[in-house]
Each structure stands twice: as structure tokens, then as C-alpha cells.
Amino acid sequence: MNLTLTEPALNKLTDIPPDHLVQLALDRGSCDIVNNVYEMKVVPSRELQDHERSIEYKGVIFIVDDDFEDTYDHELTIDFQKNAFVFKNKNQTFNNRVGLRFL
């Protein structure tokens, strides 16, 4: 999986406390356009479940589902614009704007 964070996104994620992870929750819809990230949760470090894996980018650790790579064609860029995270891959910009929720 080629995961990239833009500088604005990486700067915003510096607010994450040490020993915490970012869980990317997918909306499981009936079509591909719905099958995108709808929530970013900051959670305390924990053991991964059987259907999860982690992706690390410059010190930020993300928890994703096993099929996350297929959903985004093995490429995802996370940007931060106008107070929200925006997700893009080589084919499209997803029209969801996601905030960061601390648990």
C-alpha cells in the first residue's frame, strides 16, 4: 500500500498523543464510491484484530481493514484542507471530508 500524507495532514496529525493510533473506518456501502473512509478515530495503542493491519507513515500509525488496499487501488493520499481531511487516489478525489475524533 502506498500511503502518503501531505504536509498539512501530517502537521494536523502531530496533535495525536504518544502511544495512540489512527483508526480509519470504512463505510461499507453497496457501491465503490460509498466504500470510503468516513471516520478517523484516535485510539490508545491496542492489539490488532484478525481482520486489521497497521500502516506506518512518518511516525503516524494507522489501523486499517485487510481489504483497505483493494478499496483504494493500493494508493491513498491524505490531505488536510479547510479544516477536514480529504482522501485521494490515482483515480479520484473522494467527496468525503473527515475530521479527527479522539476517543
Coordinates of N, CA and C in Angstrom, one line a residue:
M1 N 0.8 -1.2 0.0 CA 0.0 0.0 0.0 C 0.9 1.2 0.0
N2 N 0.6 2.1 -0.9 CA 1.4 3.4 -1.0 C 0.5 4.5 -0.3
L3 N 0.8 4.7 1.0 CA 0.0 5.7 1.7 C 0.9 7.0 1.9
T4 N 0.4 8.1 1.6 CA 1.1 9.4 1.6 C 0.3 10.4 2.4
L5 N 0.9 11.2 3.2 CA 0.3 12.3 3.9 C 0.9 13.6 3.4
T6 N 0.1 14.6 3.0 CA 0.6 15.9 2.6 C 1.1 16.5 3.9
E7 N 1.9 17.6 3.7 CA 2.5 18.3 4.9 C 1.3 18.8 5.8
P8 N 0.3 19.5 5.2 CA -0.8 19.9 6.1 C -1.4 18.8 6.9
A9 N -1.6 17.6 6.3 CA -2.2 16.5 7.0 C -1.3 16.0 8.1
L10 N 0.0 15.9 7.8 CA 1.0 15.4 8.7 C 1.1 16.4 9.9
N11 N 1.1 17.7 9.6 CA 1.1 18.7 10.7 C -0.1 18.6 11.6
K12 N -1.3 18.3 11.0 CA -2.5 18.2 11.9 C -2.4 16.9 12.7
L13 N -1.8 15.9 12.2 CA -1.7 14.6 13.0 C -0.7 14.7 14.0
T14 N 0.1 15.8 14.1 CA 1.1 15.9 15.2 C 0.3 16.1 16.6
D15 N -1.0 16.4 16.5 CA -1.8 16.6 17.7 C -2.1 15.3 18.4
I16 N -1.7 14.2 17.8 CA -2.0 12.8 18.4 C -1.1 12.6 19.5
P17 N -1.6 12.2 20.7 CA -0.8 11.9 21.8 C 0.1 10.7 21.6
P18 N 1.2 10.6 22.3 CA 2.1 9.4 22.1 C 1.3 8.2 22.5
D19 N 1.7 7.0 22.0 CA 1.1 5.7 22.2 C -0.4 5.7 21.8
H20 N -0.7 6.4 20.7 CA -2.1 6.4 20.2 C -2.0 6.1 18.7
L21 N -3.0 5.5 18.1 CA -3.1 5.1 16.7 C -4.3 5.8 16.1
V22 N -4.3 5.9 14.7 CA -5.4 6.5 14.0 C -6.1 5.3 13.3
Q23 N -7.4 5.1 13.6 CA -8.1 4.1 13.0 C -9.0 4.7 11.9
L24 N -8.8 4.1 10.7 CA -9.6 4.6 9.6 C -10.8 3.7 9.4
A25 N -12.0 4.2 9.6 CA -13.2 3.4 9.5 C -13.8 3.5 8.1
L26 N -14.0 2.4 7.4 CA -14.6 2.4 6.1 C -16.1 2.3 6.1
D27 N -16.8 3.1 5.3 CA -18.2 3.0 5.1 C -18.5 1.8 4.1
R28 N -19.1 0.7 4.6 CA -19.3 -0.4 3.7 C -20.6 -0.3 3.0
G29 N -20.6 0.4 1.8 CA -21.7 0.6 1.0 C -21.9 -0.5 -0.1
S30 N -22.9 -0.3 -0.9 CA -23.1 -1.3 -1.9 C -22.4 -1.0 -3.2
C31 N -21.8 0.2 -3.2 CA -21.0 0.6 -4.5 C -19.7 1.1 -4.1
D32 N -18.7 1.2 -5.0 CA -17.4 1.6 -4.7 C -17.3 3.0 -4.1
I33 N -18.1 3.9 -4.6 CA -18.0 5.3 -4.2 C -18.3 5.5 -2.8
V34 N -19.2 4.6 -2.2 CA -19.5 4.7 -0.8 C -18.5 4.0 0.0
N35 N -17.7 3.1 -0.5 CA -16.7 2.4 0.2 C -15.5 3.2 0.5
N36 N -15.7 4.2 1.3 CA -14.5 5.1 1.6 C -14.5 5.4 3.1
V37 N -13.4 6.1 3.5 CA -13.2 6.4 4.9 C -14.3 7.5 5.3
Y38 N -15.0 7.2 6.4 CA -16.0 8.1 6.9 C -15.6 8.7 8.3
E39 N -14.5 8.1 8.9 CA -14.2 8.5 10.2 C -12.7 8.2 10.5
M40 N -12.0 9.1 11.1 CA -10.7 8.9 11.6 C -10.7 9.0 13.1
K41 N -10.5 7.9 13.8 CA -10.5 7.9 15.3 C -9.1 7.7 15.8
V42 N -8.8 8.6 16.8 CA -7.5 8.4 17.5 C -7.8 7.6 18.7
V43 N -7.2 6.4 18.8 CA -7.4 5.4 19.9 C -6.1 5.1 20.6
P44 N -6.2 4.7 21.9 CA -5.0 4.3 22.5 C -4.4 3.0 21.8
S45 N -3.1 2.8 21.9 CA -2.5 1.7 21.2 C -3.2 0.4 21.8
R46 N -3.4 -0.5 20.9 CA -4.1 -1.8 21.2 C -3.6 -2.9 20.3
E47 N -4.0 -4.1 20.7 CA -3.7 -5.2 19.8 C -4.6 -5.2 18.6
L48 N -4.1 -5.5 17.4 CA -4.9 -5.5 16.2 C -5.8 -6.8 16.2
Q49 N -7.0 -6.6 15.6 CA -7.9 -7.7 15.5 C -7.5 -8.5 14.2
D50 N -8.1 -9.7 14.1 CA -7.7 -10.6 13.0 C -7.9 -10.0 11.6
H51 N -8.9 -9.1 11.4 CA -9.2 -8.5 10.1 C -8.5 -7.1 9.9
E52 N -7.6 -6.8 10.8 CA -6.9 -5.5 10.7 C -5.4 -5.6 10.5
R53 N -4.8 -4.5 10.0 CA -3.4 -4.5 9.9 C -3.0 -3.0 10.1
S54 N -1.7 -2.7 10.3 CA -1.3 -1.4 10.6 C -0.4 -0.9 9.4
I55 N -0.5 0.4 9.1 CA 0.4 1.1 8.2 C 1.0 2.3 8.9
E56 N 2.3 2.4 8.7 CA 3.0 3.5 9.4 C 3.5 4.5 8.4
Y57 N 3.4 5.8 8.6 CA 3.9 6.8 7.8 C 4.5 7.9 8.6
K58 N 5.8 8.1 8.6 CA 6.5 9.1 9.3 C 6.1 9.2 10.8
G59 N 6.0 8.1 11.4 CA 5.7 8.1 12.8 C 4.2 8.0 13.2
V60 N 3.3 8.1 12.2 CA 1.9 8.0 12.5 C 1.5 6.6 12.1
I61 N 0.8 5.9 13.0 CA 0.4 4.5 12.7 C -1.1 4.5 12.5
F62 N -1.5 3.9 11.4 CA -2.9 3.8 11.0 C -3.4 2.3 11.2
I63 N -4.6 2.1 11.7 CA -5.2 0.8 11.7 C -6.2 0.8 10.5
V64 N -6.1 -0.2 9.7 CA -6.9 -0.4 8.5 C -7.4 -1.8 8.5
D65 N -8.5 -2.0 7.7 CA -9.0 -3.4 7.5 C -8.1 -4.1 6.4
D66 N -8.2 -5.4 6.4 CA -7.4 -6.2 5.5 C -7.6 -5.8 4.0
D67 N -8.8 -5.4 3.7 CA -9.2 -5.1 2.3 C -9.0 -3.6 2.0
F68 N -8.4 -2.9 2.8 CA -8.2 -1.5 2.6 C -7.4 -1.1 1.3
E69 N -6.4 -1.9 1.0 CA -5.6 -1.7 -0.2 C -6.4 -1.8 -1.4
D70 N -7.2 -2.9 -1.5 CA -8.1 -3.1 -2.7 C -9.1 -1.9 -2.9
T71 N -9.6 -1.4 -1.8 CA -10.6 -0.3 -1.8 C -10.0 0.9 -2.5
Y72 N -8.7 1.2 -2.2 CA -8.1 2.4 -2.8 C -7.1 2.1 -3.9
D73 N -7.2 0.9 -4.5 CA -6.3 0.6 -5.6 C -4.8 0.7 -5.2
H74 N -4.5 0.4 -4.0 CA -3.2 0.3 -3.4 C -2.5 1.7 -3.4
E75 N -3.2 2.7 -3.4 CA -2.7 4.1 -3.3 C -3.6 5.0 -2.6
L76 N -3.2 5.7 -1.6 CA -4.0 6.7 -0.9 C -3.2 7.9 -0.5
T77 N -3.7 9.1 -0.8 CA -3.1 10.3 -0.3 C -4.1 11.0 0.7
I78 N -3.6 11.3 1.8 CA -4.5 12.0 2.8 C -4.0 13.5 2.9
D79 N -4.9 14.4 2.6 CA -4.6 15.8 2.6 C -5.4 16.5 3.7
F80 N -5.1 17.7 4.1 CA -5.9 18.4 5.1 C -6.2 19.8 4.5
Q81 N -7.5 20.0 4.2 CA -7.9 21.3 3.6 C -9.2 21.8 4.3
K82 N -9.2 23.1 4.5 CA -10.4 23.7 5.0 C -10.9 23.0 6.3
N83 N -10.1 22.7 7.2 CA -10.4 22.0 8.5 C -10.9 20.6 8.4
A84 N -10.6 19.9 7.3 CA -11.0 18.5 7.2 C -10.0 17.7 6.4
F85 N -9.9 16.4 6.7 CA -9.1 15.5 5.9 C -9.8 15.1 4.6
V86 N -9.1 15.1 3.5 CA -9.6 14.7 2.2 C -8.8 13.5 1.7
F87 N -9.4 12.6 1.1 CA -8.8 11.4 0.6 C -8.8 11.3 -0.9
K88 N -7.6 10.9 -1.5 CA -7.4 10.9 -2.9 C -6.7 9.6 -3.3
N89 N -6.9 9.1 -4.5 CA -6.0 8.1 -5.0 C -5.8 8.5 -6.5
K90 N -5.1 7.6 -7.2 CA -4.7 8.0 -8.6 C -5.9 8.2 -9.5
N91 N -7.1 7.7 -9.1 CA -8.2 7.8 -10.0 C -9.2 8.9 -9.6
Q92 N -9.3 9.2 -8.3 CA -10.3 10.2 -7.9 C -10.0 10.8 -6.6
T93 N -10.7 11.9 -6.4 CA -10.7 12.5 -5.0 C -12.1 12.2 -4.5
F94 N -12.1 11.5 -3.3 CA -13.3 11.1 -2.7 C -14.0 12.3 -2.1
N95 N -15.3 12.5 -2.2 CA -16.0 13.7 -1.8 C -16.4 13.6 -0.4
N96 N -15.7 12.9 0.4 CA -15.9 13.0 1.9 C -14.9 13.9 2.5
R97 N -15.3 14.6 3.6 CA -14.4 15.5 4.4 C -14.5 14.9 5.8
V98 N -13.4 14.5 6.3 CA -13.4 13.8 7.6 C -12.6 14.6 8.7
G99 N -13.2 14.6 9.8 CA -12.5 15.2 11.0 C -11.7 14.1 11.8
L100 N -11.0 14.6 12.8 CA -10.3 13.7 13.6 C -11.0 13.6 14.9
R101 N -11.4 12.4 15.4 CA -12.1 12.2 16.6 C -11.2 11.5 17.6
F102 N -11.1 12.1 18.8 CA -10.2 11.5 19.8 C -11.1 10.7 20.8
L103 N -10.7 9.4 21.0 CA -11.5 8.6 22.0 C -10.8 8.5 23.3

